[in-house]
Coordinates of C-alpha atoms and ligand atoms in Angstrom, one line a residue:
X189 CA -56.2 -23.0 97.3
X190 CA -56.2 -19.4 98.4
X191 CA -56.4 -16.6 95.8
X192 CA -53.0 -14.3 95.7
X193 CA -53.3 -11.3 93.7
X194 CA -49.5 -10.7 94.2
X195 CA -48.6 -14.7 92.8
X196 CA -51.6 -14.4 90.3
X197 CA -50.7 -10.6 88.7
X198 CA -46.7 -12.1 88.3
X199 CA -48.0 -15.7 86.8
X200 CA -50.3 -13.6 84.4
X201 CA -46.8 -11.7 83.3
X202 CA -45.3 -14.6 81.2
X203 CA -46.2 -15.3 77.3
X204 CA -44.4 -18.7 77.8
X205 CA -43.9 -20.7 81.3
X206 CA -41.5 -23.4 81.2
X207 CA -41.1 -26.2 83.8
X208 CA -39.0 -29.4 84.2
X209 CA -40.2 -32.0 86.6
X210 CA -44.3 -30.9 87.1
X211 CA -45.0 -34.6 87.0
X212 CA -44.3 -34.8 90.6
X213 CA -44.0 -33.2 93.9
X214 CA -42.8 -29.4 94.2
X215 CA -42.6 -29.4 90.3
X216 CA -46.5 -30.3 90.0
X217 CA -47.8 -28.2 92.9
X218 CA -46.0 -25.5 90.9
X219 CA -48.2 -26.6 87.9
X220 CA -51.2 -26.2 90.0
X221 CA -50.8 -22.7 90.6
X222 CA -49.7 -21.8 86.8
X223 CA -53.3 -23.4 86.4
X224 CA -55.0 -21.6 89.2
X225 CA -53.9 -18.4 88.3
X226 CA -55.5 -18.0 85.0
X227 CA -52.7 -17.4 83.3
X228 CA -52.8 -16.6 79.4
X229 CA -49.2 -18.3 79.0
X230 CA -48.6 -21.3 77.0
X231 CA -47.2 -23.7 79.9
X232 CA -44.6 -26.4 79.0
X233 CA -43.3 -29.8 81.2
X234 CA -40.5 -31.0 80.2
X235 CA -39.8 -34.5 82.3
X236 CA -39.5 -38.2 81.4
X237 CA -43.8 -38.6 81.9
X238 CA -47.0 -36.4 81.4
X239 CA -48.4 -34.6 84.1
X240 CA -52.4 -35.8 85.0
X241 CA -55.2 -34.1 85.1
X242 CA -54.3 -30.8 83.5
X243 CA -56.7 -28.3 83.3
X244 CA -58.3 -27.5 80.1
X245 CA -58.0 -24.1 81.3
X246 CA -54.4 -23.5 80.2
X247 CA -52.3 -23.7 76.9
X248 CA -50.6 -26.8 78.0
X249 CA -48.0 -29.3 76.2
X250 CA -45.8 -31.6 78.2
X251 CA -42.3 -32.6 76.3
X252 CA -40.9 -36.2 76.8
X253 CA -37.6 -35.3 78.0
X254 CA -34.7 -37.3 80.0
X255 CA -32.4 -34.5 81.3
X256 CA -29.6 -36.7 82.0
X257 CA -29.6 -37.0 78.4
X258 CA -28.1 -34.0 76.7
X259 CA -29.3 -35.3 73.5
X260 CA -32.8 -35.1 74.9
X261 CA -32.2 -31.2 76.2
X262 CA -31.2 -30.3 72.5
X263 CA -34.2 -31.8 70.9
X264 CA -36.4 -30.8 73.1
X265 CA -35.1 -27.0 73.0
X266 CA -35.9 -27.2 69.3
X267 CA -39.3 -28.5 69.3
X268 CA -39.8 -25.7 72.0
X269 CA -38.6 -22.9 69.8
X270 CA -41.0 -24.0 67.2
X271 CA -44.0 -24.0 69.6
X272 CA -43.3 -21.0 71.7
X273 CA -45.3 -18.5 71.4
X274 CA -42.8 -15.4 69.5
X275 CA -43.1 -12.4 72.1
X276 CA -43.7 -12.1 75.3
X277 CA -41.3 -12.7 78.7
X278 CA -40.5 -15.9 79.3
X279 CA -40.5 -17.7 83.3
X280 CA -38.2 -21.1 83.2
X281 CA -38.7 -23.1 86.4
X282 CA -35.6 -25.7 86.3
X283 CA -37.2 -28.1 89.0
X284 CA -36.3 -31.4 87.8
X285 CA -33.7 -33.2 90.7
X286 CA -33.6 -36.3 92.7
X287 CA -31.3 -37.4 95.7
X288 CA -28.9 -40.0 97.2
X289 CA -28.2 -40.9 100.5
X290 CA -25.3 -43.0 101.6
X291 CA -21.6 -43.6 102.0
X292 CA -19.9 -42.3 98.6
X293 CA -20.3 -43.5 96.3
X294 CA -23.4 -45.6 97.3
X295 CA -26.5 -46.1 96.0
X296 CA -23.7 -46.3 92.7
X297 CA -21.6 -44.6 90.6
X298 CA -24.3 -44.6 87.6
X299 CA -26.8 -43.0 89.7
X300 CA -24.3 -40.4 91.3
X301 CA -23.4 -39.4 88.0
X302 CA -26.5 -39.1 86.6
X303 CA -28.1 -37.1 89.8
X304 CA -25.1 -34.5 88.5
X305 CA -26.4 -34.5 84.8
X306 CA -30.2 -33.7 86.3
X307 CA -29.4 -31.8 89.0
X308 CA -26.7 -29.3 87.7
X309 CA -25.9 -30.2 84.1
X310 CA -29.0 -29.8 82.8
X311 CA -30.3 -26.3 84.7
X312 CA -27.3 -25.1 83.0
X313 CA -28.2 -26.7 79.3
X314 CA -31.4 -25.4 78.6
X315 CA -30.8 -22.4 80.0
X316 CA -27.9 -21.5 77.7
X317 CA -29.9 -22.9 74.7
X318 CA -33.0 -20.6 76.0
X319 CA -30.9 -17.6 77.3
X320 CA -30.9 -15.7 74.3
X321 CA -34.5 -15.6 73.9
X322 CA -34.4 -14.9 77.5
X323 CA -32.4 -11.8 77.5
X324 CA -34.1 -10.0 74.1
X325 CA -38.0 -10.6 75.6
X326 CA -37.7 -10.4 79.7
X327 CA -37.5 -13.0 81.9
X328 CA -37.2 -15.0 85.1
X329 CA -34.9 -18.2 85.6
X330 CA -35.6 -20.0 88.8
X331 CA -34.1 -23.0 90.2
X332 CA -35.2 -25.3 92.5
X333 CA -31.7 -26.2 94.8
X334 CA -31.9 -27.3 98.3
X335 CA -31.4 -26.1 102.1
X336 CA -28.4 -29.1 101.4
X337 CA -26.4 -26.5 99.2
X338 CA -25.4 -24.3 102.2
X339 CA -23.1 -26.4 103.5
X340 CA -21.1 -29.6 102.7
X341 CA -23.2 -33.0 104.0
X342 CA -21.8 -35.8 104.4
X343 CA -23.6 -39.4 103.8
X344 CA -25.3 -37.0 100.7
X345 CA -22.1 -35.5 99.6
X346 CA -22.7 -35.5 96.1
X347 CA -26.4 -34.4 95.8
X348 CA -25.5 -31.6 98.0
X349 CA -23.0 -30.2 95.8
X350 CA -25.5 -30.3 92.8
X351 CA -27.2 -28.3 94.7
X352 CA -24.4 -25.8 95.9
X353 CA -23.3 -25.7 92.6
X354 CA -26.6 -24.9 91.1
X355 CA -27.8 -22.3 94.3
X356 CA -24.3 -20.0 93.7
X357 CA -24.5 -20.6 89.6
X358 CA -28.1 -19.1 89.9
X359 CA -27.2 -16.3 92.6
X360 CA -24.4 -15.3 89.9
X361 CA -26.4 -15.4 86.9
X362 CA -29.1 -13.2 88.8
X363 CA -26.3 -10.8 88.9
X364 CA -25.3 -11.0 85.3
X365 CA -28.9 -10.9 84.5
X366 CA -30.2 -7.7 85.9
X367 CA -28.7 -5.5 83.3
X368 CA -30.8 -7.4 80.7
X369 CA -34.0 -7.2 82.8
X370 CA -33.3 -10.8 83.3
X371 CA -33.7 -12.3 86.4
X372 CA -32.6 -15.4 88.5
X373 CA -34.2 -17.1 91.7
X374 CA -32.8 -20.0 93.9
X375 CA -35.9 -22.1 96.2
X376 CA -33.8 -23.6 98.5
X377 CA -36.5 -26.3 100.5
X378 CA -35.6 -28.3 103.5
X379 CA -37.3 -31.7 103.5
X380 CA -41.0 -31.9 101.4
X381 CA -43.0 -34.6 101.6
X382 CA -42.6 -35.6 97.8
X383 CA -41.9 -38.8 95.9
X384 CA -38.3 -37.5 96.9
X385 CA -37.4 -40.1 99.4
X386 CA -38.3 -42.8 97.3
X387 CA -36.4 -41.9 94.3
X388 CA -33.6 -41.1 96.7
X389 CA -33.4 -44.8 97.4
X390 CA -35.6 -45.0 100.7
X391 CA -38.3 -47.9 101.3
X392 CA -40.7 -45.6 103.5
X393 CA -40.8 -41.9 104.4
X394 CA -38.1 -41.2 106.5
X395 CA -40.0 -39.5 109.1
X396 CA -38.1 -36.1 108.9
X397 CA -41.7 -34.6 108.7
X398 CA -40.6 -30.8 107.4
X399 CA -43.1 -28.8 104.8
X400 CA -45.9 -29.9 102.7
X401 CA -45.5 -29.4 99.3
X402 CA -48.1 -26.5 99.4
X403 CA -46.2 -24.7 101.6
X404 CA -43.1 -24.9 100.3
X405 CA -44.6 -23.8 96.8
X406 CA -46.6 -20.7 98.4
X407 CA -43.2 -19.3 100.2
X408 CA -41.7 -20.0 96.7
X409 CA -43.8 -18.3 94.4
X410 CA -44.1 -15.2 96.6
X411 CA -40.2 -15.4 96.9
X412 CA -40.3 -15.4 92.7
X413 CA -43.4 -12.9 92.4
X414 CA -40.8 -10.4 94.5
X415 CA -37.9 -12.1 92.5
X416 CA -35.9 -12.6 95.5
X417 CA -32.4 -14.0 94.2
X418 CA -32.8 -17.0 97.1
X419 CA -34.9 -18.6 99.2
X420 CA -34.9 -21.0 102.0
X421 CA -38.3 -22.1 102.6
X422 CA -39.7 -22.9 106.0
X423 CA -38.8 -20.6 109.1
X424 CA -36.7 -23.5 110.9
X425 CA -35.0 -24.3 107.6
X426 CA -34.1 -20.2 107.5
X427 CA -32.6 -20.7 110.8
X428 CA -30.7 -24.1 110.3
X429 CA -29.3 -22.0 107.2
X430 CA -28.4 -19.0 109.4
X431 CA -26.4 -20.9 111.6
X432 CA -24.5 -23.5 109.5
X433 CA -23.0 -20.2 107.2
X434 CA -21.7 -18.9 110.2
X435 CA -19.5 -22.2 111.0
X436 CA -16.5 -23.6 108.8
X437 CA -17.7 -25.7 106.4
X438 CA -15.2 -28.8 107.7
X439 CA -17.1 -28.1 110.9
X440 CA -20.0 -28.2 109.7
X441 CA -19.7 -31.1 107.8
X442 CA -18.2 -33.3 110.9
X443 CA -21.6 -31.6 113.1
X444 CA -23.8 -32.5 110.4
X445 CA -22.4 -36.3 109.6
X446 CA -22.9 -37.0 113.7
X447 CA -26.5 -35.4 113.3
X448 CA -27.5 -37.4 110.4
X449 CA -25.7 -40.3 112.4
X450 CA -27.9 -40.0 114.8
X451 CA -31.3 -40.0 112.4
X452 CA -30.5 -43.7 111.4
X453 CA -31.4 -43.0 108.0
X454 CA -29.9 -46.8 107.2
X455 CA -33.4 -48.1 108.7
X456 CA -35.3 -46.6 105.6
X457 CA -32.9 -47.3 102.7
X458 CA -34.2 -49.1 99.8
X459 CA -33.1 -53.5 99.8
X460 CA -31.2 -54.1 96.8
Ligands
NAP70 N1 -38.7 -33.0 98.6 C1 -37.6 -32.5 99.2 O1 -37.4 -32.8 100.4 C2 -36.7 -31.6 98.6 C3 -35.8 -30.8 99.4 C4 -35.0 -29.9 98.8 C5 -34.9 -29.8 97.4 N2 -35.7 -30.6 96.6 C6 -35.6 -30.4 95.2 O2 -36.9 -30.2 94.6 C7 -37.0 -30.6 93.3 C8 -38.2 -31.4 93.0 O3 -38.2 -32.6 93.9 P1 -39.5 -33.2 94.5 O4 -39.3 -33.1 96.0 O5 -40.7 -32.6 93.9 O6 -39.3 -34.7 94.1 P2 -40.2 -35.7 93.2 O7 -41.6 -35.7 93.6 O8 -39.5 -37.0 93.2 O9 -40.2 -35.0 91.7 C9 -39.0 -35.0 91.0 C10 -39.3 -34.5 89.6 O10 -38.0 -34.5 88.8 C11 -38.2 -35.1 87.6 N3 -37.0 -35.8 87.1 C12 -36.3 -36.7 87.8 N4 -35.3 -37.2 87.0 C13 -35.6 -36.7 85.8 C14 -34.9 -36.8 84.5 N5 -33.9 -37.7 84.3 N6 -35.4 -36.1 83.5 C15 -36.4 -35.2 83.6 N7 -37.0 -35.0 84.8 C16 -36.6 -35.8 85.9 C17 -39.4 -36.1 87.8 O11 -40.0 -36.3 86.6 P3 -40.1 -37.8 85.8 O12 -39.9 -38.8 86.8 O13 -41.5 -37.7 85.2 O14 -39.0 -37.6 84.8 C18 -40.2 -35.4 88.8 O15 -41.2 -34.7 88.2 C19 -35.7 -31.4 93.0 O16 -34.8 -30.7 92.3 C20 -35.2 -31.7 94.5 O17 -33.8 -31.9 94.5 C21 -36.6 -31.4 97.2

């Protein structure tokens, strides 16, 4: 890992780092830098299981949550509050997200709705419960949304309105937030290669190659240490963004349903 004095000096700024999803992928490379950086911050995961092989260098407790469960996100906010540290600017990394791919409403309407509980109900929950602590101490909000939020995309219609829905909520709330010194950042990645696929529904990777999670997470955290209000990682991904704002979105959802067409993404779904 390279040292960055620009990533290290704005990790070292927090009294309290909060993350959902550092179990796996993006979320846990994340975590590896919070670690790296020799922070002073008491680090939190919140996600349904523990992290490994956390280093005994940080202050860090993982919290068994379920974010599809509201429940969950309101327990979990108070056991928080109780072991926060009491001053101090707070970073909250809302990571946590998985994916679908097929005709609506396949892989099924249980998993649809849920993947809209995680992906964009829950950002939105513990935010609110943590916002007023937020705005009194200083802070950062970042969400993790997807290159798939800039336009509508058919065959993954739903998870990439989560993550519309969660890249313009943030991009608003960084406007709200500025007044208060508060600020918001949306990481917008283009395919990762993460335990995504598979908890998307596919048997094997999917071959769409893209970033590796390291550099996703370097663009990312130099995005957040400049607290840029979005980001689309990866320079291709920038440019596939570029272009598809600058159709209409009905065109660009009938180009982008004949390009996924032509992937064959059917060869790598999951057997029921
Ligand atoms: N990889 C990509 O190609 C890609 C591209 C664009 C955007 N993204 C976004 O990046 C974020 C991270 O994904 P990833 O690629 O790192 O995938 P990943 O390796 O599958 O990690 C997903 C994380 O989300 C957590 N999670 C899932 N369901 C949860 C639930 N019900 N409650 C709490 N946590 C839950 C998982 O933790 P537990 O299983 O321990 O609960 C896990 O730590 C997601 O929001 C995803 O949409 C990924």
């Amino acid at each position: 890992m390279l040292k960055n004095k620009t990533i290290e000096r704005y990790l070292q700024d927090f009294s309290c780092i909060i993350i959902t999803g550092a179990s796996s992928g993006i979320g846990r490379e994340l975590l590896s830098r919070i670690e790296y950086s020799g922070t002073a911050a008491v680090v939190f995961n919140l996600s349904r299981t523990s992290p490994e092989n956390i280093s005994k260098a940080i202050k860090f407790t993982h919290l068994n949550c379920d974010l599809s469960q509201p429940t969950h996100i309101e327990s979990v906010v108070m056991d928080l509050k109780k072991l926060m540290p009491a001053n101090g600017r707070i970073l909250l990394i809302n990571n946590s997200g998985f994916g679908a791919y097929g005709e609506f409403p396949k892989p099924g309407i249980d998993h649809t709705l849920r993947m809209i509980d995680v992906n964009s109900r829950a950002p939105v929950h513990l935010t609110a419960l943590l916002w007023e602590d937020i705005k009194s101490r200083g802070g950062h909000v970042v969400n993790v949304a997807s290159l798939a939020g800039y336009q509508p995309t058919p065959l993954m219609a739903t998870y990439a309105a989560t993550k519309a829905f969660l890249l313009n909520w943030s991009i608003a709330l960084d406007s709200e937030g500025r007044e208060f010194g508060v600020r918001c950042t949306a990481i917008c990645p283009g395919p990762v290669s993460t335990n995504f696929s598979k908890a998307a529904g596919f048997e094997s990777s999917t071959g769409m190659g893209g970033q590796t999670v390291q550099e996703c997470v370097e663009e990312s955290l130099q995005a957040m240490a400049r607290q840029r209000p979005q980001l689309i990682t990866g320079w291709k991904n920038r440019l596939l963004g570029f272009l598809s704002a600058r159709l209409s979105k009905p065109l660009a959802a009938q180009i982008g349903l004949r390009m996924i067409r032509k992937l064959k993404l059917d060869r790598f779904v999951k057997k029921a």
